[in-house]
Tab-separated table of C-alpha atoms in Angstrom:
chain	number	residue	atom	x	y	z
F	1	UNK	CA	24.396	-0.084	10.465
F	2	UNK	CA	26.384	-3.305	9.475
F	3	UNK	CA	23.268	-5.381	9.625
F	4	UNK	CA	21.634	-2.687	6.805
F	5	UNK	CA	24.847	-3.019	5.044
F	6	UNK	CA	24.210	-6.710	4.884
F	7	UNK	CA	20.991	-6.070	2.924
F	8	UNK	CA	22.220	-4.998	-0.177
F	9	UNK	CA	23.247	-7.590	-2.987
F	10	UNK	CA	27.194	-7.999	-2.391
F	11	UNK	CA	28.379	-6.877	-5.142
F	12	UNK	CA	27.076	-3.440	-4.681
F	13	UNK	CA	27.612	-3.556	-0.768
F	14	UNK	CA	31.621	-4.183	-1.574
F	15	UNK	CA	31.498	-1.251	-3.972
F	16	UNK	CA	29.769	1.203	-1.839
F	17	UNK	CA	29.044	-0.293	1.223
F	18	UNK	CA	31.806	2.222	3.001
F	19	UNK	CA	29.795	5.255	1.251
F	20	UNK	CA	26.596	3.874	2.560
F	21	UNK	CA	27.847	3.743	6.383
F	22	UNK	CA	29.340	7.025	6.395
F	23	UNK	CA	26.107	8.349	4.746
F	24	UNK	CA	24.193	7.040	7.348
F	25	UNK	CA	26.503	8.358	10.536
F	26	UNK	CA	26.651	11.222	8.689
F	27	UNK	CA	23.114	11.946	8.796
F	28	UNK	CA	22.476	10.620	11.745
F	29	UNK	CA	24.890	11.930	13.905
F	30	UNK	CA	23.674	14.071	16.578
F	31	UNK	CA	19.887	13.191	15.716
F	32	UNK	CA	16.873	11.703	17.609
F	33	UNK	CA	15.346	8.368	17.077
F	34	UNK	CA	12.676	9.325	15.134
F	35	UNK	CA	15.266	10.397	12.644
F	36	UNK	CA	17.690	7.543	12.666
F	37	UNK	CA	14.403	5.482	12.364
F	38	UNK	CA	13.390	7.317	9.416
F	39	UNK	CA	17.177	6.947	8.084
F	40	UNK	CA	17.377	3.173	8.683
F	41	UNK	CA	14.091	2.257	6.875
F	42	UNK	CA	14.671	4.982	3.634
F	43	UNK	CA	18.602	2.268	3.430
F	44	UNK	CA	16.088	-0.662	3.827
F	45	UNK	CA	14.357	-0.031	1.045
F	46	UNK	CA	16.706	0.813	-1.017
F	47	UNK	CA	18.638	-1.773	-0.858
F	48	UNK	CA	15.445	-4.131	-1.269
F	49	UNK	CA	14.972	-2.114	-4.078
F	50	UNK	CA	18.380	-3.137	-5.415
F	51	UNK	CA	17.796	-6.686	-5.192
F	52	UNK	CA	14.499	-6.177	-6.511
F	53	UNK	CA	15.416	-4.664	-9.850
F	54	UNK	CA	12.952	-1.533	-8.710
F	55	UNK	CA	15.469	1.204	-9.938
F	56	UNK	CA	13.644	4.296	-11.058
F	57	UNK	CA	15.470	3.867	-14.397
F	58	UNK	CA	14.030	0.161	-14.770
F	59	UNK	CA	10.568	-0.880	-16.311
F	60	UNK	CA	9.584	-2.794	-13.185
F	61	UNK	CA	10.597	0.158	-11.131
F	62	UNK	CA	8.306	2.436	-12.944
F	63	UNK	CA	5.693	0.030	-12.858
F	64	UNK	CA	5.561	0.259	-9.016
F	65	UNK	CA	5.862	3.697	-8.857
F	66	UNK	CA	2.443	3.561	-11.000
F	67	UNK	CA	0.874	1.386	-8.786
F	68	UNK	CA	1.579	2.300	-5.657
F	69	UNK	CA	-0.504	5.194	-5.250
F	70	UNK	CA	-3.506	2.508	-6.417
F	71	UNK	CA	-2.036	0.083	-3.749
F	72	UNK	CA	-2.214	2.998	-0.717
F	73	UNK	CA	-5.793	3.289	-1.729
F	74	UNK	CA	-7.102	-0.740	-1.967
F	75	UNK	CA	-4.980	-1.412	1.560
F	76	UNK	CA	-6.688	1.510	3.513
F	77	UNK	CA	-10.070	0.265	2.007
F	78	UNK	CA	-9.254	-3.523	2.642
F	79	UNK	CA	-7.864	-2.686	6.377
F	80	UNK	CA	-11.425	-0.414	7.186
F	81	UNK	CA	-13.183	-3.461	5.837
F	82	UNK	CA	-11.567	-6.307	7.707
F	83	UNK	CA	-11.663	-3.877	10.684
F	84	UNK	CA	-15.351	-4.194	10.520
F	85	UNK	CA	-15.028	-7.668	9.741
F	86	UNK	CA	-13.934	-8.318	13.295
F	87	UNK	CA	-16.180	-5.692	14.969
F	88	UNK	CA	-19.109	-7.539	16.372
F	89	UNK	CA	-16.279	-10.545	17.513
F	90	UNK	CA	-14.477	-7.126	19.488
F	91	UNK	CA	-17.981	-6.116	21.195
F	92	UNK	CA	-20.413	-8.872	21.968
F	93	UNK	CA	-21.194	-9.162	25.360
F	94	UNK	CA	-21.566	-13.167	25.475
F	95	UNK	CA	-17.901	-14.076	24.493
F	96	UNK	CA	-14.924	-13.910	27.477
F	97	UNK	CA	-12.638	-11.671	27.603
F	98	UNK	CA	-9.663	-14.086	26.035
F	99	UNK	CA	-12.121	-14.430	22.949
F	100	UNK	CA	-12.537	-11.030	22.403
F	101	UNK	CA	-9.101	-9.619	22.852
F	102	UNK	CA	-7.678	-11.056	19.553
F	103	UNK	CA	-10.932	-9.539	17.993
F	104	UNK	CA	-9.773	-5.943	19.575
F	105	UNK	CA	-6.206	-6.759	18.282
F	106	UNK	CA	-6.766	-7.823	15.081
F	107	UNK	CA	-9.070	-4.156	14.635
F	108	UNK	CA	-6.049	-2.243	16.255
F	109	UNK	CA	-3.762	-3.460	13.697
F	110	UNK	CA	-5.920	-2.693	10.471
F	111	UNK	CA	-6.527	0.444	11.994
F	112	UNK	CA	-2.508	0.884	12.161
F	113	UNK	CA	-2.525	-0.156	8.486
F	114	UNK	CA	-5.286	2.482	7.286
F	115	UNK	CA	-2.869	5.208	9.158
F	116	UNK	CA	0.116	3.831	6.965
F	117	UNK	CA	-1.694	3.883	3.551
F	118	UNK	CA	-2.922	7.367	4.531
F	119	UNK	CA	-0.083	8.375	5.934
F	120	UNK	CA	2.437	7.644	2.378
F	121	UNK	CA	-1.080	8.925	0.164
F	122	UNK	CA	-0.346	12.066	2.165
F	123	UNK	CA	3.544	12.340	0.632
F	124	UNK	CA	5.472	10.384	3.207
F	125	UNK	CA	6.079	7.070	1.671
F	126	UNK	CA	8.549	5.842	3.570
F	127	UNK	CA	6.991	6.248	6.827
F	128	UNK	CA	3.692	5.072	5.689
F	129	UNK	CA	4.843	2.497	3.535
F	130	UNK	CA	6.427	0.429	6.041
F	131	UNK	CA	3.801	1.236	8.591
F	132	UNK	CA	1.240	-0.597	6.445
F	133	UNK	CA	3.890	-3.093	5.870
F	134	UNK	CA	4.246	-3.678	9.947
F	135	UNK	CA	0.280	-3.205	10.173
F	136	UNK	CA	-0.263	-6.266	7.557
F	137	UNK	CA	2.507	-8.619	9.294
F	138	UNK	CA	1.302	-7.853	12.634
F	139	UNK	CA	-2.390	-8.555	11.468
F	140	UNK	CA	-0.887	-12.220	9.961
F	141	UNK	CA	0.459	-13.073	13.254
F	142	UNK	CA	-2.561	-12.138	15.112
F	143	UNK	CA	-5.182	-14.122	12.648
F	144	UNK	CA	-2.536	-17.164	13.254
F	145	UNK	CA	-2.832	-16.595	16.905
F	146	UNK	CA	-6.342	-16.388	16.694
F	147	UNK	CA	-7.019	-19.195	14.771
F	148	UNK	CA	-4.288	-21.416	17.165
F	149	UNK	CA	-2.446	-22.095	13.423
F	150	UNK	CA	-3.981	-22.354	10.332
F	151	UNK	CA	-1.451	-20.697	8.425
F	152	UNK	CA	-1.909	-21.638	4.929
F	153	UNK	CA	-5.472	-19.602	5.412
F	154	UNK	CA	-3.884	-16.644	6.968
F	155	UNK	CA	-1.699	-16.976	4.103
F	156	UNK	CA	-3.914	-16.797	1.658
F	157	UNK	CA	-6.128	-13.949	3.278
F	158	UNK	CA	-3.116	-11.632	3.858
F	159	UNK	CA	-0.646	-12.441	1.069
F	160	UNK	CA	-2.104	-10.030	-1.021
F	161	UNK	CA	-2.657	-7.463	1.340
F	162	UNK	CA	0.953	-7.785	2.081
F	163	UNK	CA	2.266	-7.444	-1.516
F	164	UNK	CA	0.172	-4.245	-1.905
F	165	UNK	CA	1.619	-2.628	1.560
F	166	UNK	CA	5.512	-3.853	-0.027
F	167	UNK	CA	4.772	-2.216	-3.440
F	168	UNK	CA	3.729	1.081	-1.410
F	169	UNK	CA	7.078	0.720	0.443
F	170	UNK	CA	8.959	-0.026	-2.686
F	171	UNK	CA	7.896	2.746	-4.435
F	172	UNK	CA	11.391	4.428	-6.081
F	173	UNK	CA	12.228	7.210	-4.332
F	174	UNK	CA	12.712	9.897	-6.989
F	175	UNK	CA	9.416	8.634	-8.601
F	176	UNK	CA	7.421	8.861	-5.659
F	177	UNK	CA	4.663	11.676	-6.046
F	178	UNK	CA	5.223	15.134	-4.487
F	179	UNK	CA	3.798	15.394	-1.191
F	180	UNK	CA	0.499	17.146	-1.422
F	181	UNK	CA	0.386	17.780	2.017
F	182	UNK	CA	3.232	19.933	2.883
F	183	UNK	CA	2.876	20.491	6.629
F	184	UNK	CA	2.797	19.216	9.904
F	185	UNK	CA	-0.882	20.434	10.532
F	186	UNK	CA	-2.006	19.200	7.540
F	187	UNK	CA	-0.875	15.965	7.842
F	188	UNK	CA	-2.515	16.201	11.525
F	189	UNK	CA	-6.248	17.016	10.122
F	190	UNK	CA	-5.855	14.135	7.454
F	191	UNK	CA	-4.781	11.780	10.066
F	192	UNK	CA	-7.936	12.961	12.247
F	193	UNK	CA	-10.271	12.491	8.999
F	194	UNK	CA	-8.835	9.487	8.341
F	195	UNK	CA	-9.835	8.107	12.129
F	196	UNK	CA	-13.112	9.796	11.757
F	197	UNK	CA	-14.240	8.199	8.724
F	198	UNK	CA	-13.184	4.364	9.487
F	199	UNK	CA	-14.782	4.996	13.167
F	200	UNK	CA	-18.180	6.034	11.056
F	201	UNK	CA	-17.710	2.849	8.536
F	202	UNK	CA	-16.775	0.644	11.009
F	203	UNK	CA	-18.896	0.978	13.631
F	204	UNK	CA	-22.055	2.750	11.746
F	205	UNK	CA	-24.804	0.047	10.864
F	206	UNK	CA	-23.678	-0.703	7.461
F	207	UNK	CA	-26.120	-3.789	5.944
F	208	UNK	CA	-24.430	-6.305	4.743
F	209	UNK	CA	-24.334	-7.236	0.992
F	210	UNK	CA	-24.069	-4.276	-1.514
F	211	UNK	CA	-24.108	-1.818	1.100
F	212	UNK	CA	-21.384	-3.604	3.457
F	213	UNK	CA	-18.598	-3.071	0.738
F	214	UNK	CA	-19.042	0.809	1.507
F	215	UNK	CA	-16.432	-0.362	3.471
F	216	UNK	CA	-13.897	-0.657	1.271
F	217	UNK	CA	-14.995	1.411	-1.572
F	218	UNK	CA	-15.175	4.841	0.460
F	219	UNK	CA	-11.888	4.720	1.858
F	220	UNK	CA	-10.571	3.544	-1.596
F	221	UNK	CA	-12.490	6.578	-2.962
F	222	UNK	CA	-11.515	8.941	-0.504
F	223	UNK	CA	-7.535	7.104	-0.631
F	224	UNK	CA	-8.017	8.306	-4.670
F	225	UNK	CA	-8.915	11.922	-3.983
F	226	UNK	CA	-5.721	12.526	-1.960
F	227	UNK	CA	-3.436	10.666	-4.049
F	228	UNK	CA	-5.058	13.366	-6.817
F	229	UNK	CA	-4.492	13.817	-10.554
F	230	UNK	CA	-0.505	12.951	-10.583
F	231	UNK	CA	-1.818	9.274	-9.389
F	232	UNK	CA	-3.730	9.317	-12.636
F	233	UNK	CA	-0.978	10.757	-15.356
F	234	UNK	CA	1.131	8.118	-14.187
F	235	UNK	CA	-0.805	5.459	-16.080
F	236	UNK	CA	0.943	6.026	-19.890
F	237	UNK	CA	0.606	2.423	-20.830
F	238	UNK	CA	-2.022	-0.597	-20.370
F	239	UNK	CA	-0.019	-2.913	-18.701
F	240	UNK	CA	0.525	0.302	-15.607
F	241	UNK	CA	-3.301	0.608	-16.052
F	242	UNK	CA	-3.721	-3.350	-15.705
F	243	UNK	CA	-1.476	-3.547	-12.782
F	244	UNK	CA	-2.854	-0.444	-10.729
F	245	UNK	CA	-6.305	-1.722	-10.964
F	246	UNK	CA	-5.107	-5.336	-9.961
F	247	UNK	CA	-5.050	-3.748	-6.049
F	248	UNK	CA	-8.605	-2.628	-6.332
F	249	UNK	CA	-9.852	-5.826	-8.012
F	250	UNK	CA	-7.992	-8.180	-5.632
F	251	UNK	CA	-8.533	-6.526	-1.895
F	252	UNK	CA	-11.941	-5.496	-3.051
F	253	UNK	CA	-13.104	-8.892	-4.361
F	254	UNK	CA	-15.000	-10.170	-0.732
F	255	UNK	CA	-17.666	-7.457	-1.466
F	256	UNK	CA	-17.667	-7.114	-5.189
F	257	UNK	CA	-18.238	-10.891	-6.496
F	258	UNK	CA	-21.101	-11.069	-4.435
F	259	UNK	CA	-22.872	-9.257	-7.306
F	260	UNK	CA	-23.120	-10.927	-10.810
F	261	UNK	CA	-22.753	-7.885	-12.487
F	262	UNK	CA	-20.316	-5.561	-10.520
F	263	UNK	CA	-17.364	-8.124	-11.789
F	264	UNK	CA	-18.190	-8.340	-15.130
F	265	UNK	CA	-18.567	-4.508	-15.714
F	266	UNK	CA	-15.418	-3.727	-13.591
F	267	UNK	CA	-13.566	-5.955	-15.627
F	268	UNK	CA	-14.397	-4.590	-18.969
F	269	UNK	CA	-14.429	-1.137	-17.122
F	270	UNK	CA	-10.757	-1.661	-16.977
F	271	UNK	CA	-10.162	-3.182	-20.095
F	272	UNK	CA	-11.596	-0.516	-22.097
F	273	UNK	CA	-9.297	1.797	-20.235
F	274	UNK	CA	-6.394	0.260	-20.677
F	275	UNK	CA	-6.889	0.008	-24.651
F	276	UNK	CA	-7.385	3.801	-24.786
F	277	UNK	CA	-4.299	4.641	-23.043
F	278	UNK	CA	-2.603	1.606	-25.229
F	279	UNK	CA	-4.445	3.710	-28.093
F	280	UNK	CA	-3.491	7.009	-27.084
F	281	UNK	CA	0.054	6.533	-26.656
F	282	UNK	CA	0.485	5.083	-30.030
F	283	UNK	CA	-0.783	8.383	-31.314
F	284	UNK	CA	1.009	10.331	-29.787
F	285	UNK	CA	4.231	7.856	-31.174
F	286	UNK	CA	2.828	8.666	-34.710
F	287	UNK	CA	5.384	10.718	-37.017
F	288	UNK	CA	3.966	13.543	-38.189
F	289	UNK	CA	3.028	13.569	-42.315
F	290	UNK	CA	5.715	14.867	-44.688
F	291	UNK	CA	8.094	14.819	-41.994
């Protein structure tokens, strides 16, 4: 517990840092590992949070609470899309068995990412948070591996997949949306879904071109629909509407600036949205006449 301790900024750990230990025993004591693992990472984040300025009374901490939902959704629908990315590399027949294994890897660990992103979309953010976080690092180190260095590409490849996984994980904790799926079975038959459709997009014979960024765009989609309508009222001002779509735009772009026109129209897509919210919210700031 000392070395969690040692995350916060000091002048908060000498303040409460006896609080925080006795928290964590506390809750802890008597409890399994799945618990105390649980524990550990809900103190890691909020001290990163601390010396992050990403307090849920804080503009930048409501910012990421706005985004994140928008982040789950782009790093499920990057991770299927890399994942079939490395799919023929994983199953040809001609390359040894040393050349495919990072292939298989690399696949194993986007798959873990999808599960994380799906997993905090379905209320646990914590959990799912950091397992995209671990998914994305561990995909790093394998492309590095892969490529036998090389790390200023990996770098720029996974960097932003990173920083979306971190903003999930992030996320302030009493702005995180209520989990809309409440029980154990539940979160069982959207895990199973979830493996279903990536094993369709990944290995079904998706063209590629237009029809190759399916890829990304269904489990984005589908990432959407289970975040639901709270992921949406969220987004009260342009710059929340700017930065949520900034996910999308970024993971997506490897299918969508293939086309001329899919850019262009996403672009002022977004821009159009964010000046009606803007709009809207100065309305509703209006004074009322006479009064």
């Amino acid at each position: 517990m000392t070395a969690l301790v040692k995350l916060y900024p000091a002048r908060f750990r000498r303040e409460f840092g006896d609080e925080i230990a006795l928290a964590y025993h506390e809750a802890t004591r008597g409890a399994g590992r799945r618990a105390r693992i649980r524990e550990g990472l809900d103190v890691t984040g909020h001290a990163l949070r601390m010396r992050l300025g990403l307090g849920s009374a804080g503009r930048r901490g409501r910012l990421v609470a706005a985004v994140a939902p928008f982040a789950a959704a782009a790093v499920g629908g990057s991770a299927v899309w890399w994942a079939g990315l490395m799919l023929p590399g994983a199953t040809a027949s001609w390359p040894p068995a040393e050349v495919a294994l990072p292939y298989m890897l690399l696949m194993a660990t986007h798959f873990a990412t999808l599960l994380g992103a799906a997993l905090a979309l379905s209320g646990r953010w914590s959990a799912g948070g950091w397992t995209a976080v671990a998914g994305c690092a561990a995909t790093a180190v394998t492309e590095a591996m892969r490529m036998g260095g090389g790390v200023e590409l990996v770098l720029f490849f996974r960097t932003p997949l990173l920083l979306a996984a971190l903003a999930v994980a992030l996320c302030p904790a009493d702005l995180r949306p209520q989990p809309r799926v409440r029980t154990t079975a539940g979160l069982a038959a959207v895990m199973v879904w979830t493996a279903l459709l990536a094993g369709v997009l990944t290995v079904g014979p998706l063209p590629d071109g237009s029809f190759g960024g399916l890829r990304f765009a269904v489990p984005a989609a589908a990432g959407l629909a289970l975040a639901g309508r709270p992921a949406f009222a969220g987004l009260r001002t342009a710059p929340a509407v700017l930065l949520a779509a900034l996910p999308l735009l970024v993971l997506g772009a490897p299918f969508w600036t293939r086309d001329p026109y899919t850019g262009p129209l996403a672009v002022v897509l977004l821009l159009v949205a964010a000046a009606a919210v803007s709009l809207r919210r100065r309305r509703g700031r209006r004074p009322l006449d006479g009064v």
